[in-house]
mmCIF file of C-alpha atoms in Angstrom:
data_model
loop_
_atom_site.group_PDB
_atom_site.id
_atom_site.type_symbol
_atom_site.label_atom_id
_atom_site.label_comp_id
_atom_site.label_asym_id
_atom_site.label_seq_id
_atom_site.Cartn_x
_atom_site.Cartn_y
_atom_site.Cartn_z
ATOM 1 C CA MET A 1112 170.253 -78.225 -139.205
ATOM 2 C CA GLN A 1113 168.964 -76.792 -135.989
ATOM 3 C CA PRO A 1114 166.306 -78.660 -134.052
ATOM 4 C CA ILE A 1115 162.899 -77.138 -134.570
ATOM 5 C CA GLU A 1116 159.750 -78.277 -132.839
ATOM 6 C CA PRO A 1117 157.570 -80.586 -134.935
ATOM 7 C CA VAL A 1118 154.353 -79.117 -136.214
ATOM 8 C CA LEU A 1119 151.316 -80.168 -138.225
ATOM 9 C CA THR A 1120 151.214 -83.900 -138.200
ATOM 10 C CA THR A 1121 147.766 -84.326 -139.737
ATOM 11 C CA ASP A 1122 147.386 -85.233 -143.388
ATOM 12 C CA PRO A 1123 145.950 -82.576 -145.647
ATOM 13 C CA ALA A 1124 142.245 -82.692 -146.404
ATOM 14 C CA PRO A 1125 141.264 -84.819 -149.432
ATOM 15 C CA ASP A 1126 140.159 -81.724 -151.331
ATOM 16 C CA TYR A 1127 143.706 -80.482 -151.288
ATOM 17 C CA GLN A 1128 145.105 -83.814 -152.414
ATOM 18 C CA ARG A 1129 143.030 -83.581 -155.578
ATOM 19 C CA MET A 1130 144.366 -80.139 -156.407
ATOM 20 C CA THR A 1131 146.902 -79.762 -159.210
ATOM 21 C CA ASP A 1132 150.310 -78.215 -158.603
ATOM 22 C CA PRO A 1133 149.338 -74.856 -160.152
ATOM 23 C CA GLU A 1134 146.206 -74.805 -157.968
ATOM 24 C CA LEU A 1135 148.253 -75.550 -154.862
ATOM 25 C CA ILE A 1136 150.828 -72.903 -155.737
ATOM 26 C CA ALA A 1137 148.059 -70.352 -156.262
ATOM 27 C CA ALA A 1138 146.587 -71.293 -152.884
ATOM 28 C CA CYS A 1139 150.016 -70.990 -151.241
ATOM 29 C CA LEU A 1140 150.298 -67.483 -152.620
ATOM 30 C CA ARG A 1141 146.972 -66.732 -150.882
ATOM 31 C CA GLU A 1142 148.706 -67.727 -147.622
ATOM 32 C CA ASP A 1143 146.913 -71.095 -147.447
ATOM 33 C CA LYS A 1144 149.065 -73.224 -145.166
ATOM 34 C CA LEU A 1145 147.224 -76.477 -145.966
ATOM 35 C CA ALA A 1146 148.133 -76.015 -149.610
ATOM 36 C CA TRP A 1147 151.788 -75.697 -148.628
ATOM 37 C CA GLU A 1148 151.549 -78.820 -146.488
ATOM 38 C CA THR A 1149 149.989 -80.732 -149.379
ATOM 39 C CA LEU A 1150 152.681 -79.536 -151.755
ATOM 40 C CA ILE A 1151 155.496 -80.552 -149.402
ATOM 41 C CA ARG A 1152 153.980 -83.967 -148.643
ATOM 42 C CA ARG A 1153 153.432 -84.526 -152.368
ATOM 43 C CA TYR A 1154 157.094 -83.911 -153.175
ATOM 44 C CA SER A 1155 158.922 -84.772 -149.950
ATOM 45 C CA ARG A 1156 159.866 -88.248 -151.026
ATOM 46 C CA LEU A 1157 161.034 -87.116 -154.462
ATOM 47 C CA ILE A 1158 163.252 -84.353 -153.042
ATOM 48 C CA TYR A 1159 164.747 -86.559 -150.349
ATOM 49 C CA ALA A 1160 165.309 -89.493 -152.712
ATOM 50 C CA THR A 1161 167.020 -87.165 -155.185
ATOM 51 C CA ALA A 1162 169.349 -85.929 -152.440
ATOM 52 C CA ILE A 1163 170.164 -89.477 -151.351
ATOM 53 C CA GLN A 1164 170.612 -90.521 -154.973
ATOM 54 C CA SER A 1165 173.113 -87.658 -155.258
ATOM 55 C CA ASN A 1166 175.258 -89.484 -152.704
ATOM 56 C CA LEU A 1167 174.546 -87.306 -149.703
ATOM 57 C CA ALA A 1168 174.581 -88.657 -146.178
ATOM 58 C CA PRO A 1169 171.130 -88.653 -144.519
ATOM 59 C CA GLU A 1170 171.921 -85.599 -142.376
ATOM 60 C CA ASP A 1171 173.133 -83.618 -145.393
ATOM 61 C CA ALA A 1172 170.125 -84.831 -147.381
ATOM 62 C CA GLY A 1173 167.892 -83.397 -144.654
ATOM 63 C CA ASP A 1174 169.704 -80.047 -144.883
ATOM 64 C CA VAL A 1175 169.378 -79.991 -148.659
ATOM 65 C CA PHE A 1176 165.704 -80.938 -148.353
ATOM 66 C CA GLN A 1177 165.038 -77.912 -146.167
ATOM 67 C CA HIS A 1178 167.150 -75.674 -148.406
ATOM 68 C CA VAL A 1179 165.171 -76.728 -151.494
ATOM 69 C CA CYS A 1180 161.839 -76.189 -149.746
ATOM 70 C CA ILE A 1181 162.805 -72.694 -148.595
ATOM 71 C CA ALA A 1182 163.883 -71.927 -152.160
ATOM 72 C CA LEU A 1183 160.506 -73.217 -153.357
ATOM 73 C CA LEU A 1184 158.756 -70.959 -150.881
ATOM 74 C CA GLN A 1185 160.829 -67.997 -152.028
ATOM 75 C CA GLN A 1186 160.124 -68.632 -155.689
ATOM 76 C CA LEU A 1187 156.502 -69.739 -155.633
ATOM 77 C CA SER A 1188 155.261 -66.711 -157.489
ATOM 78 C CA SER A 1189 157.917 -66.843 -160.167
ATOM 79 C CA LEU A 1190 157.840 -70.508 -161.126
ATOM 80 C CA ARG A 1191 157.471 -70.274 -164.846
ATOM 81 C CA ASP A 1192 156.134 -73.734 -165.633
ATOM 82 C CA GLN A 1193 154.168 -74.881 -162.643
ATOM 83 C CA THR A 1194 153.165 -78.102 -164.361
ATOM 84 C CA ARG A 1195 156.793 -79.241 -164.374
ATOM 85 C CA LEU A 1196 157.408 -78.801 -160.694
ATOM 86 C CA SER A 1197 158.911 -82.270 -160.266
ATOM 87 C CA ALA A 1198 161.651 -81.604 -162.826
ATOM 88 C CA TRP A 1199 162.318 -78.191 -161.272
ATOM 89 C CA LEU A 1200 162.661 -79.728 -157.821
ATOM 90 C CA ILE A 1201 164.918 -82.541 -159.035
ATOM 91 C CA THR A 1202 167.216 -80.091 -160.805
ATOM 92 C CA LEU A 1203 167.363 -77.755 -157.818
ATOM 93 C CA THR A 1204 167.997 -80.611 -155.378
ATOM 94 C CA ARG A 1205 170.787 -81.997 -157.524
ATOM 95 C CA ARG A 1206 172.369 -78.557 -157.753
ATOM 96 C CA LYS A 1207 172.268 -78.046 -153.983
ATOM 97 C CA ALA A 1208 173.568 -81.564 -153.371
ATOM 98 C CA TYR A 1209 176.358 -81.070 -155.862
ATOM 99 C CA ARG A 1210 177.512 -77.857 -154.215
ATOM 100 C CA LEU A 1211 177.528 -79.432 -150.798
ATOM 101 C CA ARG A 1212 179.473 -82.447 -151.994
ATOM 102 C CA LYS A 1213 181.895 -80.224 -153.840
ATOM 103 C CA LEU A 1214 182.536 -78.294 -150.664
ATOM 104 C CA ARG A 1215 183.269 -81.516 -148.822
ATOM 105 C CA GLN A 1216 185.431 -82.844 -151.642
ATOM 106 C CA LYS A 1217 187.587 -79.737 -151.771
ATOM 107 C CA ASP A 1218 188.122 -80.056 -148.080
ATOM 108 C CA LEU A 1219 189.017 -83.685 -148.511
ATOM 109 C CA ALA A 1220 191.548 -82.802 -151.190
ATOM 110 C CA GLN A 1221 193.560 -80.755 -148.718
ATOM 111 C CA PHE A 1222 194.056 -83.794 -146.545
ATOM 112 C CA ASP A 1223 194.044 -86.644 -148.992
ATOM 113 C CA PRO A 1224 194.232 -85.642 -152.682
ATOM 114 C CA LEU A 1225 194.153 -89.263 -153.815
ATOM 115 C CA LEU A 1226 190.944 -90.040 -151.971
ATOM 116 C CA ALA A 1227 189.408 -86.808 -153.244
ATOM 117 C CA SER A 1228 190.234 -87.665 -156.839
ATOM 118 C CA GLU A 1229 188.692 -91.085 -156.385
ATOM 119 C CA MET A 1230 185.533 -89.345 -155.233
ATOM 120 C CA ASP A 1231 185.469 -87.240 -158.377
ATOM 121 C CA ILE A 1232 182.083 -85.595 -158.638
ATOM 122 C CA PRO A 1233 180.657 -85.113 -162.111
ATOM 123 C CA ASP A 1234 179.045 -81.736 -162.535
ATOM 124 C CA ALA A 1235 175.658 -83.178 -163.349
ATOM 125 C CA SER A 1236 173.774 -80.477 -161.530
ATOM 126 C CA THR A 1237 172.937 -78.506 -164.624
ATOM 127 C CA ALA A 1238 172.817 -81.347 -167.138
ATOM 128 C CA PRO A 1239 169.517 -82.771 -168.387
ATOM 129 C CA LEU A 1240 167.986 -85.347 -166.108
ATOM 130 C CA ASP A 1241 169.868 -88.608 -166.429
ATOM 131 C CA HIS A 1242 168.348 -92.052 -166.523
ATOM 132 C CA GLU A 1243 168.214 -92.440 -162.769
ATOM 133 C CA MET A 1244 166.603 -89.061 -162.201
ATOM 134 C CA LEU A 1245 164.055 -89.665 -164.941
ATOM 135 C CA ARG A 1246 163.245 -92.933 -163.251
ATOM 136 C CA LEU A 1247 162.719 -91.117 -159.951
ATOM 137 C CA GLU A 1248 160.408 -88.646 -161.642
ATOM 138 C CA ARG A 1249 158.387 -91.421 -163.287
ATOM 139 C CA GLN A 1250 158.149 -93.339 -160.025
ATOM 140 C CA HIS A 1251 156.864 -90.151 -158.451
ATOM 141 C CA GLN A 1252 154.269 -89.849 -161.238
ATOM 142 C CA ILE A 1253 153.043 -93.362 -160.527
ATOM 143 C CA ARG A 1254 152.829 -92.777 -156.783
ATOM 144 C CA GLN A 1255 150.804 -89.629 -157.400
ATOM 145 C CA ALA A 1256 148.489 -91.454 -159.791
ATOM 146 C CA ILE A 1257 147.960 -94.197 -157.205
ATOM 147 C CA THR A 1258 146.688 -91.633 -154.702
ATOM 148 C CA THR A 1259 143.765 -90.951 -157.052
ATOM 149 C CA LEU A 1260 142.583 -94.582 -156.839
ATOM 150 C CA GLY A 1261 140.166 -96.047 -154.314
ATOM 151 C CA GLU A 1262 141.445 -97.294 -150.991
ATOM 152 C CA LYS A 1263 141.282 -100.982 -151.918
ATOM 153 C CA CYS A 1264 143.155 -100.444 -155.167
ATOM 154 C CA GLN A 1265 145.815 -98.478 -153.338
ATOM 155 C CA THR A 1266 146.254 -101.289 -150.832
ATOM 156 C CA LEU A 1267 146.336 -104.001 -153.480
ATOM 157 C CA ILE A 1268 148.945 -102.175 -155.531
ATOM 158 C CA ARG A 1269 151.068 -101.451 -152.492
ATOM 159 C CA LEU A 1270 151.046 -105.083 -151.362
ATOM 160 C CA GLN A 1271 151.587 -106.433 -154.829
ATOM 161 C CA TYR A 1272 154.307 -104.102 -156.073
ATOM 162 C CA TYR A 1273 155.808 -102.036 -153.293
ATOM 163 C CA GLU A 1274 156.645 -104.657 -150.693
ATOM 164 C CA ASP A 1275 160.094 -106.238 -150.755
ATOM 165 C CA GLN A 1276 158.407 -109.610 -150.997
ATOM 166 C CA ALA A 1277 155.223 -109.501 -153.074
ATOM 167 C CA TRP A 1278 152.187 -110.792 -151.216
ATOM 168 C CA THR A 1279 150.339 -113.819 -152.550
ATOM 169 C CA HIS A 1280 146.755 -113.479 -153.754
ATOM 170 C CA GLU A 1281 145.645 -115.348 -150.637
ATOM 171 C CA GLN A 1282 147.409 -112.875 -148.361
ATOM 172 C CA ILE A 1283 146.083 -109.882 -150.280
ATOM 173 C CA ALA A 1284 142.546 -111.307 -150.201
ATOM 174 C CA GLU A 1285 142.795 -111.689 -146.436
ATOM 175 C CA ALA A 1286 144.155 -108.166 -145.994
ATOM 176 C CA LEU A 1287 141.347 -106.715 -148.120
ATOM 177 C CA ALA A 1288 138.676 -109.008 -146.668
ATOM 178 C CA VAL A 1289 137.604 -110.238 -150.112
ATOM 179 C CA SER A 1290 137.577 -113.650 -151.756
ATOM 180 C CA VAL A 1291 140.735 -114.980 -153.356
ATOM 181 C CA ALA A 1292 138.826 -115.495 -156.601
ATOM 182 C CA SER A 1293 138.107 -111.789 -156.836
ATOM 183 C CA ILE A 1294 141.732 -110.693 -156.564
ATOM 184 C CA GLY A 1295 142.514 -111.323 -160.237
ATOM 185 C CA ARG A 1296 139.637 -109.161 -161.421
ATOM 186 C CA MET A 1297 140.413 -106.536 -158.831
ATOM 187 C CA ARG A 1298 144.044 -106.410 -159.928
ATOM 188 C CA GLU A 1299 142.920 -105.933 -163.529
ATOM 189 C CA ARG A 1300 140.499 -103.186 -162.584
ATOM 190 C CA CYS A 1301 143.077 -101.400 -160.432
ATOM 191 C CA LEU A 1302 145.854 -101.534 -163.008
ATOM 192 C CA LYS A 1303 143.504 -100.300 -165.730
ATOM 193 C CA ARG A 1304 142.500 -97.363 -163.555
ATOM 194 C CA LEU A 1305 146.118 -96.666 -162.729
ATOM 195 C CA LYS A 1306 147.004 -96.795 -166.398
ATOM 196 C CA SER A 1307 144.193 -94.370 -167.254
ATOM 197 C CA ALA A 1308 145.325 -91.987 -164.514
ATOM 198 C CA LEU A 1309 148.881 -92.148 -165.796
ATOM 199 C CA VAL A 1310 147.954 -91.672 -169.439
ATOM 200 C CA ALA A 1311 145.858 -88.658 -168.423
ATOM 201 C CA ARG A 1312 149.024 -87.241 -166.838
ATOM 202 C CA GLY A 1313 151.008 -87.738 -170.014
ATOM 203 C CA PHE A 1314 152.863 -90.841 -168.867
ATOM 204 C CA LYS A 1315 154.587 -92.689 -171.688
ATOM 205 C CA VAL A 1316 156.557 -95.909 -171.967
ATOM 206 C CA ASN A 1317 159.813 -94.115 -172.709
ATOM 207 C CA MET B 1228 146.597 -123.581 -180.284
ATOM 208 C CA HIS B 1229 147.320 -120.925 -177.724
ATOM 209 C CA LEU B 1230 146.998 -118.240 -180.327
ATOM 210 C CA ARG B 1231 143.602 -119.525 -181.445
ATOM 211 C CA ILE B 1232 142.261 -119.577 -177.901
ATOM 212 C CA PHE B 1233 143.727 -116.207 -177.147
ATOM 213 C CA THR B 1234 142.174 -114.725 -180.252
ATOM 214 C CA GLU B 1235 138.756 -115.990 -179.279
ATOM 215 C CA ILE B 1236 138.832 -114.422 -175.857
ATOM 216 C CA ALA B 1237 140.956 -111.488 -176.684
ATOM 217 C CA ILE B 1238 140.312 -108.239 -174.895
ATOM 218 C CA VAL B 1239 142.985 -106.240 -176.585
ATOM 219 C CA ASN B 1240 142.561 -108.178 -179.786
ATOM 220 C CA CYS B 1241 145.411 -110.482 -178.845
ATOM 221 C CA PHE B 1242 145.435 -111.674 -175.244
ATOM 222 C CA THR B 1243 143.375 -111.307 -172.126
ATOM 223 C CA TYR B 1244 144.308 -108.447 -169.879
ATOM 224 C CA GLN B 1245 145.010 -111.005 -167.177
ATOM 225 C CA GLN B 1246 147.675 -112.577 -169.381
ATOM 226 C CA LEU B 1247 149.175 -109.229 -170.221
ATOM 227 C CA MET B 1248 149.437 -108.448 -166.506
ATOM 228 C CA ASP B 1249 151.107 -111.802 -165.867
ATOM 229 C CA PHE B 1250 153.467 -111.089 -168.748
ATOM 230 C CA ALA B 1251 154.367 -107.726 -167.239
ATOM 231 C CA GLU B 1252 154.956 -109.330 -163.849
ATOM 232 C CA GLY B 1253 157.000 -112.172 -165.307
ATOM 233 C CA THR B 1254 154.582 -114.853 -164.141
ATOM 234 C CA LEU B 1255 153.019 -115.812 -167.456
ATOM 235 C CA ASP B 1256 153.316 -119.470 -168.412
ATOM 236 C CA PRO B 1257 156.489 -119.882 -170.546
ATOM 237 C CA LYS B 1258 154.559 -121.161 -173.558
ATOM 238 C CA ASP B 1259 152.094 -118.308 -173.403
ATOM 239 C CA HIS B 1260 154.980 -115.918 -172.834
ATOM 240 C CA GLN B 1261 156.645 -117.114 -176.013
ATOM 241 C CA ALA B 1262 153.361 -116.965 -177.904
ATOM 242 C CA LEU B 1263 152.829 -113.393 -176.803
ATOM 243 C CA LEU B 1264 156.340 -112.400 -177.880
ATOM 244 C CA GLU B 1265 155.724 -113.959 -181.263
ATOM 245 C CA ARG B 1266 152.409 -112.203 -181.549
ATOM 246 C CA ILE B 1267 154.032 -108.884 -180.773
ATOM 247 C CA ALA B 1268 156.833 -109.606 -183.235
ATOM 248 C CA GLY B 1269 154.162 -110.455 -185.798
ATOM 249 C CA GLY B 1270 152.823 -106.931 -185.666
ATOM 250 C CA CYS B 1271 150.128 -106.906 -183.017
ATOM 251 C CA GLY B 1272 150.473 -103.225 -182.193
ATOM 252 C CA ARG B 1273 147.873 -103.110 -179.452
ATOM 253 C CA CYS B 1274 149.453 -106.105 -177.721
ATOM 254 C CA ARG B 1275 152.834 -104.435 -177.756
ATOM 255 C CA GLU B 1276 151.455 -101.119 -176.594
ATOM 256 C CA GLU B 1277 149.576 -102.622 -173.671
ATOM 257 C CA ALA B 1278 152.368 -105.023 -172.718
ATOM 258 C CA ASP B 1279 155.040 -102.320 -172.849
ATOM 259 C CA LEU B 1280 153.011 -99.930 -170.738
ATOM 260 C CA LEU B 1281 152.213 -102.574 -168.138
ATOM 261 C CA LYS B 1282 155.801 -103.788 -168.024
ATOM 262 C CA THR B 1283 157.042 -100.239 -167.568
ATOM 263 C CA MET B 1284 154.550 -99.581 -164.776
ATOM 264 C CA VAL B 1285 155.362 -102.800 -162.942
ATOM 265 C CA ALA B 1286 159.120 -102.350 -163.328
ATOM 266 C CA LEU B 1287 158.964 -98.784 -162.006
ATOM 267 C CA MET B 1288 156.809 -99.775 -159.046
ATOM 268 C CA ARG B 1289 158.971 -102.741 -158.139
ATOM 269 C CA SER B 1290 162.197 -100.778 -158.360
ATOM 270 C CA ASP B 1291 160.785 -97.925 -156.282
ATOM 271 C CA ARG B 1292 162.599 -98.573 -153.028
ATOM 272 C CA TYR B 1293 163.670 -95.138 -151.821
ATOM 273 C CA GLY B 1294 162.401 -94.426 -148.351
ATOM 274 C CA GLU B 1295 160.251 -91.536 -147.261
ATOM 275 C CA ALA B 1296 161.885 -88.350 -146.078
ATOM 276 C CA PRO B 1297 162.253 -88.349 -142.283
ATOM 277 C CA ALA B 1298 158.997 -87.182 -140.691
ATOM 278 C CA LYS B 1299 160.806 -84.645 -138.512
ATOM 279 C CA VAL B 1300 162.396 -83.006 -141.549
ATOM 280 C CA VAL B 1301 159.076 -82.906 -143.406
ATOM 281 C CA ASN B 1302 157.113 -81.528 -140.458
ATOM 282 C CA THR B 1303 159.734 -78.881 -139.793
ATOM 283 C CA THR B 1304 159.547 -77.796 -143.420
ATOM 284 C CA ILE B 1305 155.758 -77.668 -143.339
ATOM 285 C CA GLY B 1306 156.004 -75.427 -140.298
ATOM 286 C CA LEU B 1307 158.276 -73.027 -142.167
ATOM 287 C CA PHE B 1308 155.379 -71.666 -144.193
ATOM 288 C CA GLU B 1309 153.701 -69.682 -141.462
ATOM 289 C CA ARG B 1310 156.993 -68.763 -139.876
ATOM 290 C CA LEU B 1311 158.753 -67.538 -142.979
ATOM 291 C CA ARG B 1312 156.071 -66.423 -145.385
ATOM 292 C CA LYS B 1313 155.987 -62.862 -144.096
ATOM 293 C CA ASN B 1314 159.752 -62.529 -144.538
ATOM 294 C CA LEU B 1315 159.888 -64.015 -148.000
ATOM 295 C CA LEU B 1316 157.264 -62.088 -149.891
ATOM 296 C CA PRO B 1317 158.796 -61.827 -153.357
ATOM 297 C CA GLU B 1318 157.299 -58.450 -154.104
ATOM 298 C CA GLN B 1319 159.322 -56.921 -151.318
ATOM 299 C CA ILE B 1320 162.491 -55.281 -152.540
ATOM 300 C CA LYS B 1321 164.992 -55.525 -149.744
ATOM 301 C CA ARG B 1322 167.870 -53.221 -149.100
ATOM 302 C CA ARG B 1323 171.251 -54.900 -149.096
ATOM 303 C CA VAL B 1324 173.470 -53.996 -146.176
ATOM 304 C CA GLN B 1325 177.006 -55.106 -145.392
ATOM 305 C CA ALA B 1326 177.646 -55.889 -141.749
ATOM 306 C CA TRP B 1327 180.841 -54.658 -140.103
ATOM 307 C CA LEU B 1328 183.055 -56.562 -137.713
ATOM 308 C CA ALA B 1329 182.896 -55.151 -134.200
ATOM 309 C CA PHE B 1330 184.722 -57.881 -132.324
ATOM 310 C CA ASP B 1331 187.061 -60.767 -133.109
ATOM 311 C CA SER B 1332 188.148 -62.927 -130.205
ATOM 312 C CA LEU B 1333 191.353 -63.955 -131.994
ATOM 313 C CA GLN B 1334 192.405 -60.318 -132.290
ATOM 314 C CA GLN B 1335 192.204 -59.777 -128.551
ATOM 315 C CA PRO B 1336 195.360 -59.873 -126.455
ATOM 316 C CA ALA B 1337 195.611 -63.184 -124.648
ATOM 317 C CA LEU B 1338 195.289 -63.156 -120.909
ATOM 318 C CA ALA B 1339 198.514 -63.685 -119.040
ATOM 319 C CA GLY B 1340 199.471 -67.315 -119.041
ATOM 320 C CA ILE B 1341 196.824 -68.306 -121.630
ATOM 321 C CA ARG B 1342 197.716 -69.069 -125.182
ATOM 322 C CA ASN B 1343 195.329 -68.122 -127.937
ATOM 323 C CA ALA B 1344 195.511 -71.574 -129.386
ATOM 324 C CA LYS B 1345 194.011 -72.683 -132.680
ATOM 325 C CA GLY B 1346 191.255 -75.189 -132.316
ATOM 326 C CA ALA B 1347 189.812 -73.558 -129.225
ATOM 327 C CA GLY B 1348 187.058 -71.851 -131.215
ATOM 328 C CA LYS B 1349 186.504 -68.229 -132.009
ATOM 329 C CA GLN B 1350 183.844 -65.582 -131.618
ATOM 330 C CA LEU B 1351 182.941 -62.764 -133.978
ATOM 331 C CA LEU B 1352 180.433 -59.988 -133.486
ATOM 332 C CA TYR B 1353 179.016 -58.137 -136.480
ATOM 333 C CA LYS B 1354 176.720 -55.124 -136.518
ATOM 334 C CA ALA B 1355 174.317 -53.800 -139.151
ATOM 335 C CA GLU B 1356 171.100 -51.769 -139.254
ATOM 336 C CA GLY B 1357 170.288 -52.036 -135.579
ATOM 337 C CA TYR B 1358 171.123 -55.744 -135.391
ATOM 338 C CA ASP B 1359 173.938 -57.635 -133.693
ATOM 339 C CA ILE B 1360 175.050 -60.908 -135.250
ATOM 340 C CA ASP B 1361 177.060 -63.042 -132.889
ATOM 341 C CA LEU B 1362 178.991 -65.908 -134.527
ATOM 342 C CA ARG B 1363 180.768 -68.663 -132.617
ATOM 343 C CA PHE B 1364 182.891 -71.345 -134.205
ATOM 344 C CA SER B 1365 183.484 -74.570 -132.391
ATOM 345 C CA PRO B 1366 185.573 -77.488 -133.634
ATOM 346 C CA VAL B 1367 183.751 -80.766 -134.117
ATOM 347 C CA ASP B 1368 186.695 -82.682 -135.418
ATOM 348 C CA PRO B 1369 189.675 -80.332 -134.879
ATOM 349 C CA GLY B 1370 191.256 -79.282 -138.149
ATOM 350 C CA GLU B 1371 188.562 -80.914 -140.266
ATOM 351 C CA PHE B 1372 185.093 -79.671 -139.362
ATOM 352 C CA GLU B 1373 183.627 -76.855 -137.345
ATOM 353 C CA ASN B 1374 180.119 -75.881 -136.375
ATOM 354 C CA VAL B 1375 179.077 -72.273 -136.741
ATOM 355 C CA MET B 1376 176.421 -71.120 -134.330
ATOM 356 C CA GLY B 1377 174.990 -67.657 -134.719
ATOM 357 C CA GLN B 1378 172.470 -65.460 -132.989
ATOM 358 C CA ILE B 1379 170.700 -62.447 -134.463
ATOM 359 C CA LEU B 1380 169.658 -59.852 -131.904
ATOM 360 C CA GLN B 1381 167.918 -56.506 -132.136
ATOM 361 C CA GLN B 1382 170.189 -53.903 -130.574
ATOM 362 C CA SER B 1383 167.245 -51.940 -129.162
ATOM 363 C CA SER B 1384 165.708 -54.777 -127.173
ATOM 364 C CA ALA B 1385 168.312 -57.544 -127.245
ATOM 365 C CA ALA B 1386 165.490 -59.781 -128.489
ATOM 366 C CA GLY B 1387 166.419 -62.659 -130.792
ATOM 367 C CA MET B 1388 165.153 -62.482 -134.375
ATOM 368 C CA ALA B 1389 163.083 -65.631 -134.789
ATOM 369 C CA ASP B 1390 162.051 -67.229 -138.098
ATOM 370 C CA THR B 1391 164.766 -65.639 -140.144
ATOM 371 C CA VAL B 1392 166.344 -67.304 -143.149
ATOM 372 C CA VAL B 1393 170.134 -67.480 -143.053
ATOM 373 C CA SER B 1394 172.084 -68.784 -146.025
ATOM 374 C CA LEU B 1395 175.731 -69.702 -146.350
ATOM 375 C CA SER B 1396 177.643 -69.365 -149.604
ATOM 376 C CA PHE B 1397 181.023 -70.612 -150.675
ATOM 377 C CA GLU B 1398 182.845 -69.321 -153.747
ATOM 378 C CA GLY B 1399 179.784 -67.309 -154.692
ATOM 379 C CA GLN B 1400 177.378 -70.222 -154.581
ATOM 380 C CA GLU B 1401 174.734 -70.781 -151.973
ATOM 381 C CA VAL B 1402 175.474 -74.080 -150.257
ATOM 382 C CA LEU B 1403 173.376 -74.219 -147.100
ATOM 383 C CA MET B 1404 170.300 -72.496 -145.784
ATOM 384 C CA THR B 1405 168.649 -72.629 -142.404
ATOM 385 C CA THR B 1406 166.316 -70.654 -140.160
ATOM 386 C CA THR B 1407 166.608 -69.121 -136.722
ATOM 387 C CA ASP B 1408 164.727 -70.505 -133.754
ATOM 388 C CA ALA B 1409 162.644 -68.550 -131.241
ATOM 389 C CA PHE B 1410 165.825 -67.057 -129.748
ATOM 390 C CA GLY B 1411 167.281 -65.980 -133.064
ATOM 391 C CA ILE B 1412 169.809 -68.819 -133.037
ATOM 392 C CA PHE B 1413 170.958 -70.731 -136.115
ATOM 393 C CA ILE B 1414 173.588 -73.397 -136.746
ATOM 394 C CA PHE B 1415 175.577 -74.606 -139.723
ATOM 395 C CA ARG B 1416 177.264 -77.888 -138.984
ATOM 396 C CA ASN B 1417 180.425 -79.574 -140.214
ATOM 397 C CA LEU B 1418 182.046 -76.805 -142.209
ATOM 398 C CA PRO B 1419 185.624 -77.240 -143.390
ATOM 399 C CA PRO B 1420 187.516 -74.612 -141.328
ATOM 400 C CA GLN B 1421 190.059 -73.622 -143.972
ATOM 401 C CA LYS B 1422 187.435 -71.994 -146.172
ATOM 402 C CA LYS B 1423 185.871 -68.565 -146.243
ATOM 403 C CA TYR B 1424 182.119 -68.262 -146.243
ATOM 404 C CA ASP B 1425 179.580 -65.555 -146.937
ATOM 405 C CA LEU B 1426 176.425 -65.318 -144.861
ATOM 406 C CA LYS B 1427 173.169 -63.699 -145.902
ATOM 407 C CA ILE B 1428 170.470 -62.909 -143.363
ATOM 408 C CA THR B 1429 167.045 -62.196 -144.834
ATOM 409 C CA LEU B 1430 165.041 -59.913 -142.552
ATOM 410 C CA PRO B 1431 161.644 -58.407 -143.388
ATOM 411 C CA GLU B 1432 163.025 -55.103 -144.604
ATOM 412 C CA VAL B 1433 166.687 -55.746 -145.230
ATOM 413 C CA GLU B 1434 169.254 -58.314 -146.336
ATOM 414 C CA ILE B 1435 172.353 -58.325 -144.185
ATOM 415 C CA HIS B 1436 175.525 -59.682 -145.766
ATOM 416 C CA ILE B 1437 178.577 -60.861 -143.883
ATOM 417 C CA GLY B 1438 181.516 -61.514 -146.168
ATOM 418 C CA GLU B 1439 184.458 -63.859 -145.908
ATOM 419 C CA VAL B 1440 183.854 -65.394 -142.545
ATOM 420 C CA SER B 1441 186.363 -68.061 -141.651
ATOM 421 C CA PRO B 1442 186.587 -70.346 -138.643
ATOM 422 C CA GLU B 1443 190.359 -69.824 -138.621
#
């Protein structure tokens, strides 16, 4: 991918973060660049993680990321089910990643057929989302739901569940500048709110 | 005994929410853990519903270890909107034009004393609709991968066509896509040289196609 100067480093305004995908897409079609930025930031991790999960090297994953986003831009007005954007993006990313890997594999086969056969690539690009991809989509749902919570809840959940080593209640209390005794109740309140946000988005156990 | 106490202070009719959270996180006291499992097995539907949902949430959060996309990649993509929007309006119906080959460096007679060796790279010049498309292939890892650098120029002004989407297809399927910089330059990296590729250049009023380009 060619080097292009970095642009727009500020986070989108909160109003945009509360917008639904269909609202953002409609705003994009009105040439609203902040809506586009919000949409890309909302899905950047999901697209990139899908590319990496599809066994692409980081540089190729970056190329596929850009390819998928250009395709999104091209097809904004024709997305049929705008409420299922995450599934659409996962499928498209897998398809692009598959084609790129296939290209590399065919090349490999000319030099080392044995190695190429060992790297056999299942054509999963058009199959229904497998377990791992569904997990990615659900993790994305949770991350999006967390962004609707208050700042303290977001911090507590991040420290408790997203750090490689979970923080103790004492450490979390210090980070949030609250008493240790209040952490238990706060955790309950935050998880209940997260659960409500998820249920409102149609999140289910399986 | 646990069950009696739990019933008295139950929030979800079975256990406290605190205990359900501990259960989901795997930190509930073993006796209470067992009691909760028995309670669920005994038909406490609300317990099972709450516990399953919390366990699922916690498991998904704890296993969520993929990193963020690189900031440079994200910022570049955000910047594409203003740069590309005008060229990608879906309602525009673009004419499709096939470019023709005007120059191939490998077809030129070699200068005296110089061999036209493979692996030294090659240059192609295509023309279409008032545009020149200059393609240069350069080996990265000779015999295995080549970079393809291109430049799109307006014939009238020799100005580079900035912010133009260029896609590369192989065997009829689009594999890579990139955009031109301020000078109309684009690059596709690490292409296997033995293959033939199709390029598509999306300009505001026209799509230019270049078929069966090969580094060799």
